[in-house]
């Protein structure tokens, strides 16, 4: 069964460094999403992406964040200058154009020290 | 702003019992509601998606209902098994300008053998 994959599974970085989290959505999906979950808290929406542009973003998704679909398979989340409070699990999700059911990847645990 | 609440926060039941998990949301203007399962340290697995025009959806031992006007959904699990132990999350998708998924904090279910 097709699934969303994410790399790396765990990333440790120092405060102020840039990180890129990578996702490979399900191949025929056209909508892509990033969410985050701080330990012990709710899953929070960050951004949605369709047709090579951001379709919606939350107030969390400030200028430090950016997303890109550099080729036909990858979808990336970049954090330019990480802060301690960026430590969280980051989930990528995707869905078909014709269905609203979102499929999530296993997540990348980001630890900022 | 949409708020999603799940009660109870934790539930422990003996194997074989039928159980109900509750989800409530403050803004009834939703497009759909999705139930997920999250295993510790893992991603989210979609269980059921109910469109706002639907009253219920079934998949195997799972049945989800939606009462949009009262802002409530329930997830019914029949004949629970130890393998059902996980955190169950509900998420609603808004129908207005904010079409992002808003998540509840989840119900942590333990099914005792």
PDB file of N, CA and C in Angstrom, chain B residues 18-111:
ATOM      1  N   UNK B  18     -17.112  -3.142  24.383  1.00  0.00           N
ATOM      2  CA  UNK B  18     -17.444  -2.101  23.407  1.00  0.00           C
ATOM      3  C   UNK B  18     -17.222  -0.752  24.066  1.00  0.00           C
ATOM      4  N   UNK B  19     -16.752   0.229  23.312  1.00  0.00           N
ATOM      5  CA  UNK B  19     -16.483   1.516  23.932  1.00  0.00           C
ATOM      6  C   UNK B  19     -16.776   2.664  22.967  1.00  0.00           C
ATOM      7  N   UNK B  20     -16.945   3.838  23.549  1.00  0.00           N
ATOM      8  CA  UNK B  20     -17.261   5.042  22.784  1.00  0.00           C
ATOM      9  C   UNK B  20     -16.294   6.149  23.168  1.00  0.00           C
ATOM     10  N   UNK B  21     -15.719   6.754  22.166  1.00  0.00           N
ATOM     11  CA  UNK B  21     -14.864   7.934  22.356  1.00  0.00           C
ATOM     12  C   UNK B  21     -15.611   9.152  21.829  1.00  0.00           C
ATOM     13  N   UNK B  22     -15.477  10.248  22.533  1.00  0.00           N
ATOM     14  CA  UNK B  22     -16.241  11.441  22.204  1.00  0.00           C
ATOM     15  C   UNK B  22     -15.364  12.575  21.692  1.00  0.00           C
ATOM     16  N   UNK B  23     -15.922  13.331  20.779  1.00  0.00           N
ATOM     17  CA  UNK B  23     -15.253  14.495  20.208  1.00  0.00           C
ATOM     18  C   UNK B  23     -16.303  15.590  20.061  1.00  0.00           C
ATOM     19  N   UNK B  24     -15.964  16.789  20.498  1.00  0.00           N
ATOM     20  CA  UNK B  24     -16.876  17.916  20.299  1.00  0.00           C
ATOM     21  C   UNK B  24     -16.111  19.082  19.691  1.00  0.00           C
ATOM     22  N   UNK B  25     -16.830  19.897  18.923  1.00  0.00           N
ATOM     23  CA  UNK B  25     -16.199  21.040  18.260  1.00  0.00           C
ATOM     24  C   UNK B  25     -17.107  22.244  18.402  1.00  0.00           C
ATOM     25  N   UNK B  26     -16.510  23.417  18.457  1.00  0.00           N
ATOM     26  CA  UNK B  26     -17.263  24.627  18.793  1.00  0.00           C
ATOM     27  C   UNK B  26     -17.945  25.268  17.597  1.00  0.00           C
ATOM     28  N   UNK B  27     -17.371  25.130  16.421  1.00  0.00           N
ATOM     29  CA  UNK B  27     -17.937  25.752  15.227  1.00  0.00           C
ATOM     30  C   UNK B  27     -18.514  24.662  14.336  1.00  0.00           C
ATOM     31  N   UNK B  28     -19.827  24.666  14.162  1.00  0.00           N
ATOM     32  CA  UNK B  28     -20.482  23.588  13.406  1.00  0.00           C
ATOM     33  C   UNK B  28     -20.307  23.733  11.892  1.00  0.00           C
ATOM     34  N   UNK B  29     -19.708  24.823  11.455  1.00  0.00           N
ATOM     35  CA  UNK B  29     -19.476  25.022  10.019  1.00  0.00           C
ATOM     36  C   UNK B  29     -18.237  24.238   9.584  1.00  0.00           C
ATOM     37  N   UNK B  30     -18.397  22.927   9.548  1.00  0.00           N
ATOM     38  CA  UNK B  30     -17.270  22.081   9.167  1.00  0.00           C
ATOM     39  C   UNK B  30     -17.532  21.440   7.819  1.00  0.00           C
ATOM     40  N   UNK B  31     -16.454  21.060   7.177  1.00  0.00           N
ATOM     41  CA  UNK B  31     -16.569  20.377   5.881  1.00  0.00           C
ATOM     42  C   UNK B  31     -16.575  18.865   6.086  1.00  0.00           C
ATOM     43  N   UNK B  32     -15.718  18.410   6.977  1.00  0.00           N
ATOM     44  CA  UNK B  32     -15.703  16.993   7.320  1.00  0.00           C
ATOM     45  C   UNK B  32     -15.001  16.797   8.656  1.00  0.00           C
ATOM     46  N   UNK B  33     -15.039  15.573   9.139  1.00  0.00           N
ATOM     47  CA  UNK B  33     -14.386  15.210  10.396  1.00  0.00           C
ATOM     48  C   UNK B  33     -13.654  13.899  10.151  1.00  0.00           C
ATOM     49  N   UNK B  34     -12.433  13.827  10.645  1.00  0.00           N
ATOM     50  CA  UNK B  34     -11.613  12.644  10.412  1.00  0.00           C
ATOM     51  C   UNK B  34     -11.133  12.106  11.760  1.00  0.00           C
ATOM     52  N   UNK B  35     -11.214  10.793  11.919  1.00  0.00           N
ATOM     53  CA  UNK B  35     -10.685  10.126  13.109  1.00  0.00           C
ATOM     54  C   UNK B  35      -9.360   9.458  12.728  1.00  0.00           C
ATOM     55  N   UNK B  36      -8.378   9.620  13.616  1.00  0.00           N
ATOM     56  CA  UNK B  36      -7.053   9.047  13.413  1.00  0.00           C
ATOM     57  C   UNK B  36      -6.677   8.205  14.622  1.00  0.00           C
ATOM     58  N   UNK B  37      -5.735   7.341  14.396  1.00  0.00           N
ATOM     59  CA  UNK B  37      -5.100   6.591  15.457  1.00  0.00           C
ATOM     60  C   UNK B  37      -3.625   6.974  15.460  1.00  0.00           C
ATOM     61  N   UNK B  38      -3.063   7.169  16.654  1.00  0.00           N
ATOM     62  CA  UNK B  38      -1.643   7.477  16.778  1.00  0.00           C
ATOM     63  C   UNK B  38      -1.017   6.534  17.792  1.00  0.00           C
ATOM     64  N   UNK B  39      -0.044   5.767  17.342  1.00  0.00           N
ATOM     65  CA  UNK B  39       0.703   4.907  18.231  1.00  0.00           C
ATOM     66  C   UNK B  39       1.903   5.687  18.777  1.00  0.00           C
ATOM     67  N   UNK B  40       2.408   5.324  19.959  1.00  0.00           N
ATOM     68  CA  UNK B  40       3.465   6.117  20.597  1.00  0.00           C
ATOM     69  C   UNK B  40       4.652   6.361  19.678  1.00  0.00           C
ATOM     70  N   UNK B  41       5.042   7.596  19.515  1.00  0.00           N
ATOM     71  CA  UNK B  41       6.198   7.960  18.706  1.00  0.00           C
ATOM     72  C   UNK B  41       6.015   7.762  17.214  1.00  0.00           C
ATOM     73  N   UNK B  42       4.783   7.546  16.798  1.00  0.00           N
ATOM     74  CA  UNK B  42       4.535   7.270  15.384  1.00  0.00           C
ATOM     75  C   UNK B  42       3.639   8.327  14.757  1.00  0.00           C
ATOM     76  N   UNK B  43       3.425   8.147  13.453  1.00  0.00           N
ATOM     77  CA  UNK B  43       2.541   9.044  12.724  1.00  0.00           C
ATOM     78  C   UNK B  43       1.086   8.725  12.982  1.00  0.00           C
ATOM     79  N   UNK B  44       0.230   9.422  12.226  1.00  0.00           N
ATOM     80  CA  UNK B  44      -1.210   9.262  12.370  1.00  0.00           C
ATOM     81  C   UNK B  44      -1.732   8.347  11.266  1.00  0.00           C
ATOM     82  N   UNK B  45      -2.598   7.436  11.666  1.00  0.00           N
ATOM     83  CA  UNK B  45      -3.233   6.545  10.705  1.00  0.00           C
ATOM     84  C   UNK B  45      -4.695   6.940  10.599  1.00  0.00           C
ATOM     85  N   UNK B  46      -5.133   7.250   9.387  1.00  0.00           N
ATOM     86  CA  UNK B  46      -6.525   7.622   9.183  1.00  0.00           C
ATOM     87  C   UNK B  46      -7.422   6.406   9.383  1.00  0.00           C
ATOM     88  N   UNK B  47      -8.474   6.595  10.178  1.00  0.00           N
ATOM     89  CA  UNK B  47      -9.422   5.516  10.431  1.00  0.00           C
ATOM     90  C   UNK B  47     -10.706   5.703   9.633  1.00  0.00           C
ATOM     91  N   UNK B  48     -11.298   6.874   9.779  1.00  0.00           N
ATOM     92  CA  UNK B  48     -12.580   7.154   9.133  1.00  0.00           C
ATOM     93  C   UNK B  48     -12.667   8.636   8.838  1.00  0.00           C
ATOM     94  N   UNK B  49     -13.329   8.970   7.742  1.00  0.00           N
ATOM     95  CA  UNK B  49     -13.620  10.357   7.413  1.00  0.00           C
ATOM     96  C   UNK B  49     -15.119  10.462   7.174  1.00  0.00           C
ATOM     97  N   UNK B  50     -15.751  11.424   7.844  1.00  0.00           N
ATOM     98  CA  UNK B  50     -17.187  11.647   7.651  1.00  0.00           C
ATOM     99  C   UNK B  50     -17.372  13.030   7.035  1.00  0.00           C
ATOM    100  N   UNK B  51     -18.055  13.074   5.934  1.00  0.00           N
ATOM    101  CA  UNK B  51     -18.387  14.371   5.326  1.00  0.00           C
ATOM    102  C   UNK B  51     -19.493  15.025   6.151  1.00  0.00           C
ATOM    103  N   UNK B  52     -19.601  16.337   6.052  1.00  0.00           N
ATOM    104  CA  UNK B  52     -20.576  17.062   6.869  1.00  0.00           C
ATOM    105  C   UNK B  52     -22.016  16.653   6.561  1.00  0.00           C
ATOM    106  N   UNK B  53     -22.244  16.118   5.363  1.00  0.00           N
ATOM    107  CA  UNK B  53     -23.597  15.705   4.974  1.00  0.00           C
ATOM    108  C   UNK B  53     -23.939  14.295   5.460  1.00  0.00           C
ATOM    109  N   UNK B  54     -22.940  13.593   6.001  1.00  0.00           N
ATOM    110  CA  UNK B  54     -23.156  12.222   6.430  1.00  0.00           C
ATOM    111  C   UNK B  54     -23.448  12.162   7.930  1.00  0.00           C
ATOM    112  N   UNK B  55     -24.084  11.073   8.343  1.00  0.00           N
ATOM    113  CA  UNK B  55     -24.377  10.879   9.756  1.00  0.00           C
ATOM    114  C   UNK B  55     -23.420   9.878  10.385  1.00  0.00           C
ATOM    115  N   UNK B  56     -22.954   8.903   9.574  1.00  0.00           N
ATOM    116  CA  UNK B  56     -22.021   7.930  10.125  1.00  0.00           C
ATOM    117  C   UNK B  56     -21.232   7.252   9.030  1.00  0.00           C
ATOM    118  N   UNK B  57     -20.114   6.642   9.488  1.00  0.00           N
ATOM    119  CA  UNK B  57     -19.262   5.851   8.613  1.00  0.00           C
ATOM    120  C   UNK B  57     -18.810   4.640   9.407  1.00  0.00           C
ATOM    121  N   UNK B  58     -18.661   3.536   8.696  1.00  0.00           N
ATOM    122  CA  UNK B  58     -18.258   2.292   9.346  1.00  0.00           C
ATOM    123  C   UNK B  58     -17.078   1.690   8.618  1.00  0.00           C
ATOM    124  N   UNK B  59     -16.165   1.123   9.418  1.00  0.00           N
ATOM    125  CA  UNK B  59     -15.050   0.374   8.856  1.00  0.00           C
ATOM    126  C   UNK B  59     -14.711  -0.735   9.835  1.00  0.00           C
ATOM    127  N   UNK B  60     -15.088  -1.951   9.482  1.00  0.00           N
ATOM    128  CA  UNK B  60     -14.812  -3.093  10.364  1.00  0.00           C
ATOM    129  C   UNK B  60     -15.504  -2.939  11.705  1.00  0.00           C
ATOM    130  N   UNK B  61     -14.700  -2.959  12.775  1.00  0.00           N
ATOM    131  CA  UNK B  61     -15.259  -2.830  14.123  1.00  0.00           C
ATOM    132  C   UNK B  61     -15.450  -1.368  14.551  1.00  0.00           C
ATOM    133  N   UNK B  62     -15.149  -0.440  13.667  1.00  0.00           N
ATOM    134  CA  UNK B  62     -15.243   0.975  13.999  1.00  0.00           C
ATOM    135  C   UNK B  62     -16.471   1.590  13.351  1.00  0.00           C
ATOM    136  N   UNK B  63     -17.135   2.439  14.128  1.00  0.00           N
ATOM    137  CA  UNK B  63     -18.266   3.202  13.603  1.00  0.00           C
ATOM    138  C   UNK B  63     -18.163   4.616  14.136  1.00  0.00           C
ATOM    139  N   UNK B  64     -18.149   5.570  13.221  1.00  0.00           N
ATOM    140  CA  UNK B  64     -18.082   6.968  13.630  1.00  0.00           C
ATOM    141  C   UNK B  64     -19.388   7.647  13.263  1.00  0.00           C
ATOM    142  N   UNK B  65     -19.885   8.440  14.185  1.00  0.00           N
ATOM    143  CA  UNK B  65     -21.108   9.197  13.912  1.00  0.00           C
ATOM    144  C   UNK B  65     -20.810  10.683  13.983  1.00  0.00           C
ATOM    145  N   UNK B  66     -21.647  11.453  13.332  1.00  0.00           N
ATOM    146  CA  UNK B  66     -21.471  12.905  13.327  1.00  0.00           C
ATOM    147  C   UNK B  66     -22.821  13.585  13.498  1.00  0.00           C
ATOM    148  N   UNK B  67     -22.901  14.463  14.491  1.00  0.00           N
ATOM    149  CA  UNK B  67     -24.058  15.333  14.662  1.00  0.00           C
ATOM    150  C   UNK B  67     -23.532  16.755  14.530  1.00  0.00           C
ATOM    151  N   UNK B  68     -23.575  17.241  13.315  1.00  0.00           N
ATOM    152  CA  UNK B  68     -22.931  18.522  13.016  1.00  0.00           C
ATOM    153  C   UNK B  68     -23.595  19.669  13.763  1.00  0.00           C
ATOM    154  N   UNK B  69     -24.904  19.639  13.857  1.00  0.00           N
ATOM    155  CA  UNK B  69     -25.611  20.771  14.474  1.00  0.00           C
ATOM    156  C   UNK B  69     -25.275  20.917  15.947  1.00  0.00           C
ATOM    157  N   UNK B  70     -25.023  19.800  16.619  1.00  0.00           N
ATOM    158  CA  UNK B  70     -24.675  19.884  18.035  1.00  0.00           C
ATOM    159  C   UNK B  70     -23.178  19.890  18.250  1.00  0.00           C
ATOM    160  N   UNK B  71     -22.403  19.772  17.179  1.00  0.00           N
ATOM    161  CA  UNK B  71     -20.951  19.831  17.288  1.00  0.00           C
ATOM    162  C   UNK B  71     -20.351  18.615  17.960  1.00  0.00           C
ATOM    163  N   UNK B  72     -20.851  17.419  17.605  1.00  0.00           N
ATOM    164  CA  UNK B  72     -20.367  16.215  18.273  1.00  0.00           C
ATOM    165  C   UNK B  72     -20.114  15.080  17.285  1.00  0.00           C
ATOM    166  N   UNK B  73     -19.127  14.287  17.636  1.00  0.00           N
ATOM    167  CA  UNK B  73     -18.874  13.041  16.925  1.00  0.00           C
ATOM    168  C   UNK B  73     -18.494  11.987  17.944  1.00  0.00           C
ATOM    169  N   UNK B  74     -18.837  10.748  17.642  1.00  0.00           N
ATOM    170  CA  UNK B  74     -18.411   9.644  18.489  1.00  0.00           C
ATOM    171  C   UNK B  74     -17.732   8.587  17.627  1.00  0.00           C
ATOM    172  N   UNK B  75     -16.773   7.926  18.216  1.00  0.00           N
ATOM    173  CA  UNK B  75     -16.136   6.771  17.606  1.00  0.00           C
ATOM    174  C   UNK B  75     -16.443   5.568  18.474  1.00  0.00           C
ATOM    175  N   UNK B  76     -17.156   4.629  17.895  1.00  0.00           N
ATOM    176  CA  UNK B  76     -17.560   3.405  18.589  1.00  0.00           C
ATOM    177  C   UNK B  76     -16.618   2.284  18.142  1.00  0.00           C
ATOM    178  N   UNK B  77     -16.018   1.620  19.123  1.00  0.00           N
ATOM    179  CA  UNK B  77     -15.152   0.479  18.837  1.00  0.00           C
ATOM    180  C   UNK B  77     -15.803  -0.753  19.442  1.00  0.00           C
ATOM    181  N   UNK B  78     -16.113  -1.713  18.603  1.00  0.00           N
ATOM    182  CA  UNK B  78     -16.757  -2.940  19.066  1.00  0.00           C
ATOM    183  C   UNK B  78     -15.709  -3.999  19.394  1.00  0.00           C
ATOM    184  N   UNK B  79     -16.020  -4.775  20.405  1.00  0.00           N
ATOM    185  CA  UNK B  79     -15.187  -5.934  20.757  1.00  0.00           C
ATOM    186  C   UNK B  79     -13.707  -5.564  20.793  1.00  0.00           C
ATOM    187  N   UNK B  80     -13.365  -4.656  21.674  1.00  0.00           N
ATOM    188  CA  UNK B  80     -12.004  -4.101  21.705  1.00  0.00           C
ATOM    189  C   UNK B  80     -10.947  -5.196  21.921  1.00  0.00           C
ATOM    190  N   UNK B  81      -9.773  -4.947  21.355  1.00  0.00           N
ATOM    191  CA  UNK B  81      -8.643  -5.871  21.431  1.00  0.00           C
ATOM    192  C   UNK B  81      -7.418  -5.119  21.944  1.00  0.00           C
ATOM    193  N   UNK B  82      -6.451  -5.822  22.547  1.00  0.00           N
ATOM    194  CA  UNK B  82      -5.235  -5.137  23.009  1.00  0.00           C
ATOM    195  C   UNK B  82      -4.536  -4.345  21.909  1.00  0.00           C
ATOM    196  N   UNK B  83      -4.634  -4.823  20.674  1.00  0.00           N
ATOM    197  CA  UNK B  83      -4.032  -4.116  19.549  1.00  0.00           C
ATOM    198  C   UNK B  83      -4.698  -2.789  19.235  1.00  0.00           C
ATOM    199  N   UNK B  84      -5.857  -2.534  19.838  1.00  0.00           N
ATOM    200  CA  UNK B  84      -6.532  -1.240  19.653  1.00  0.00           C
ATOM    201  C   UNK B  84      -5.920  -0.165  20.550  1.00  0.00           C
ATOM    202  N   UNK B  85      -5.053  -0.557  21.459  1.00  0.00           N
ATOM    203  CA  UNK B  85      -4.439   0.405  22.375  1.00  0.00           C
ATOM    204  C   UNK B  85      -3.630   1.433  21.593  1.00  0.00           C
ATOM    205  N   UNK B  86      -3.983   2.679  21.749  1.00  0.00           N
ATOM    206  CA  UNK B  86      -3.361   3.787  21.011  1.00  0.00           C
ATOM    207  C   UNK B  86      -4.043   5.064  21.464  1.00  0.00           C
ATOM    208  N   UNK B  87      -3.574   6.187  20.916  1.00  0.00           N
ATOM    209  CA  UNK B  87      -4.275   7.454  21.122  1.00  0.00           C
ATOM    210  C   UNK B  87      -5.140   7.714  19.903  1.00  0.00           C
ATOM    211  N   UNK B  88      -6.390   8.060  20.144  1.00  0.00           N
ATOM    212  CA  UNK B  88      -7.335   8.323  19.071  1.00  0.00           C
ATOM    213  C   UNK B  88      -7.594   9.830  18.994  1.00  0.00           C
ATOM    214  N   UNK B  89      -7.378  10.369  17.812  1.00  0.00           N
ATOM    215  CA  UNK B  89      -7.516  11.801  17.591  1.00  0.00           C
ATOM    216  C   UNK B  89      -8.668  12.072  16.643  1.00  0.00           C
ATOM    217  N   UNK B  90      -9.428  13.111  16.930  1.00  0.00           N
ATOM    218  CA  UNK B  90     -10.367  13.562  15.923  1.00  0.00           C
ATOM    219  C   UNK B  90      -9.924  14.930  15.431  1.00  0.00           C
ATOM    220  N   UNK B  91     -10.243  15.208  14.186  1.00  0.00           N
ATOM    221  CA  UNK B  91      -9.856  16.478  13.565  1.00  0.00           C
ATOM    222  C   UNK B  91     -10.989  16.938  12.658  1.00  0.00           C
ATOM    223  N   UNK B  92     -11.268  18.232  12.691  1.00  0.00           N
ATOM    224  CA  UNK B  92     -12.318  18.773  11.837  1.00  0.00           C
ATOM    225  C   UNK B  92     -11.709  19.716  10.811  1.00  0.00           C
ATOM    226  N   UNK B  93     -12.305  19.715   9.648  1.00  0.00           N
ATOM    227  CA  UNK B  93     -11.884  20.605   8.571  1.00  0.00           C
ATOM    228  C   UNK B  93     -12.953  21.675   8.392  1.00  0.00           C
ATOM    229  N   UNK B  94     -12.541  22.915   8.495  1.00  0.00           N
ATOM    230  CA  UNK B  94     -13.478  24.008   8.396  1.00  0.00           C
ATOM    231  C   UNK B  94     -14.013  24.172   6.986  1.00  0.00           C
ATOM    232  N   UNK B  95     -15.156  24.798   6.871  1.00  0.00           N
ATOM    233  CA  UNK B  95     -15.759  24.999   5.557  1.00  0.00           C
ATOM    234  C   UNK B  95     -15.656  26.432   5.078  1.00  0.00           C
ATOM    235  N   UNK B  96     -15.166  27.300   5.946  1.00  0.00           N
ATOM    236  CA  UNK B  96     -15.043  28.690   5.533  1.00  0.00           C
ATOM    237  C   UNK B  96     -13.693  28.958   4.921  1.00  0.00           C
ATOM    238  N   UNK B  97     -13.133  30.117   5.219  1.00  0.00           N
ATOM    239  CA  UNK B  97     -11.841  30.481   4.649  1.00  0.00           C
ATOM    240  C   UNK B  97     -10.705  29.671   5.279  1.00  0.00           C
ATOM    241  N   UNK B  98     -10.909  29.230   6.521  1.00  0.00           N
ATOM    242  CA  UNK B  98      -9.879  28.428   7.201  1.00  0.00           C
ATOM    243  C   UNK B  98     -10.206  26.958   7.020  1.00  0.00           C
ATOM    244  N   UNK B  99      -9.617  26.345   6.002  1.00  0.00           N
ATOM    245  CA  UNK B  99      -9.974  24.965   5.690  1.00  0.00           C
ATOM    246  C   UNK B  99      -8.985  23.970   6.247  1.00  0.00           C
ATOM    247  N   UNK B 100      -8.206  24.406   7.191  1.00  0.00           N
ATOM    248  CA  UNK B 100      -7.210  23.517   7.784  1.00  0.00           C
ATOM    249  C   UNK B 100      -7.873  22.527   8.737  1.00  0.00           C
ATOM    250  N   UNK B 101      -7.151  21.457   9.022  1.00  0.00           N
ATOM    251  CA  UNK B 101      -7.580  20.499  10.029  1.00  0.00           C
ATOM    252  C   UNK B 101      -7.247  21.040  11.415  1.00  0.00           C
ATOM    253  N   UNK B 102      -8.232  21.000  12.300  1.00  0.00           N
ATOM    254  CA  UNK B 102      -8.021  21.350  13.707  1.00  0.00           C
ATOM    255  C   UNK B 102      -8.211  20.085  14.527  1.00  0.00           C
ATOM    256  N   UNK B 103      -7.190  19.772  15.322  1.00  0.00           N
ATOM    257  CA  UNK B 103      -7.167  18.516  16.057  1.00  0.00           C
ATOM    258  C   UNK B 103      -7.603  18.676  17.507  1.00  0.00           C
ATOM    259  N   UNK B 104      -8.168  17.596  18.042  1.00  0.00           N
ATOM    260  CA  UNK B 104      -8.349  17.486  19.472  1.00  0.00           C
ATOM    261  C   UNK B 104      -7.076  16.942  20.104  1.00  0.00           C
ATOM    262  N   UNK B 105      -7.076  16.886  21.413  1.00  0.00           N
ATOM    263  CA  UNK B 105      -5.877  16.426  22.124  1.00  0.00           C
ATOM    264  C   UNK B 105      -5.828  14.919  22.275  1.00  0.00           C
ATOM    265  N   UNK B 106      -6.913  14.248  21.892  1.00  0.00           N
ATOM    266  CA  UNK B 106      -6.866  12.797  21.840  1.00  0.00           C
ATOM    267  C   UNK B 106      -7.396  12.097  23.073  1.00  0.00           C
ATOM    268  N   UNK B 107      -7.770  10.834  22.870  1.00  0.00           N
ATOM    269  CA  UNK B 107      -8.109   9.930  23.973  1.00  0.00           C
ATOM    270  C   UNK B 107      -7.123   8.785  23.923  1.00  0.00           C
ATOM    271  N   UNK B 108      -6.405   8.596  25.029  1.00  0.00           N
ATOM    272  CA  UNK B 108      -5.439   7.503  25.107  1.00  0.00           C
ATOM    273  C   UNK B 108      -6.164   6.256  25.599  1.00  0.00           C
ATOM    274  N   UNK B 109      -6.273   5.272  24.719  1.00  0.00           N
ATOM    275  CA  UNK B 109      -7.006   4.047  25.014  1.00  0.00           C
ATOM    276  C   UNK B 109      -6.052   2.908  25.346  1.00  0.00           C
ATOM    277  N   UNK B 110      -6.329   2.217  26.438  1.00  0.00           N
ATOM    278  CA  UNK B 110      -5.596   1.001  26.797  1.00  0.00           C
ATOM    279  C   UNK B 110      -6.603  -0.124  26.911  1.00  0.00           C
ATOM    280  N   UNK B 111      -6.394  -1.172  26.134  1.00  0.00           N
ATOM    281  CA  UNK B 111      -7.249  -2.350  26.213  1.00  0.00           C
ATOM    282  C   UNK B 111      -6.449  -3.444  26.899  1.00  0.00           C
TER     283      UNK B 111
END
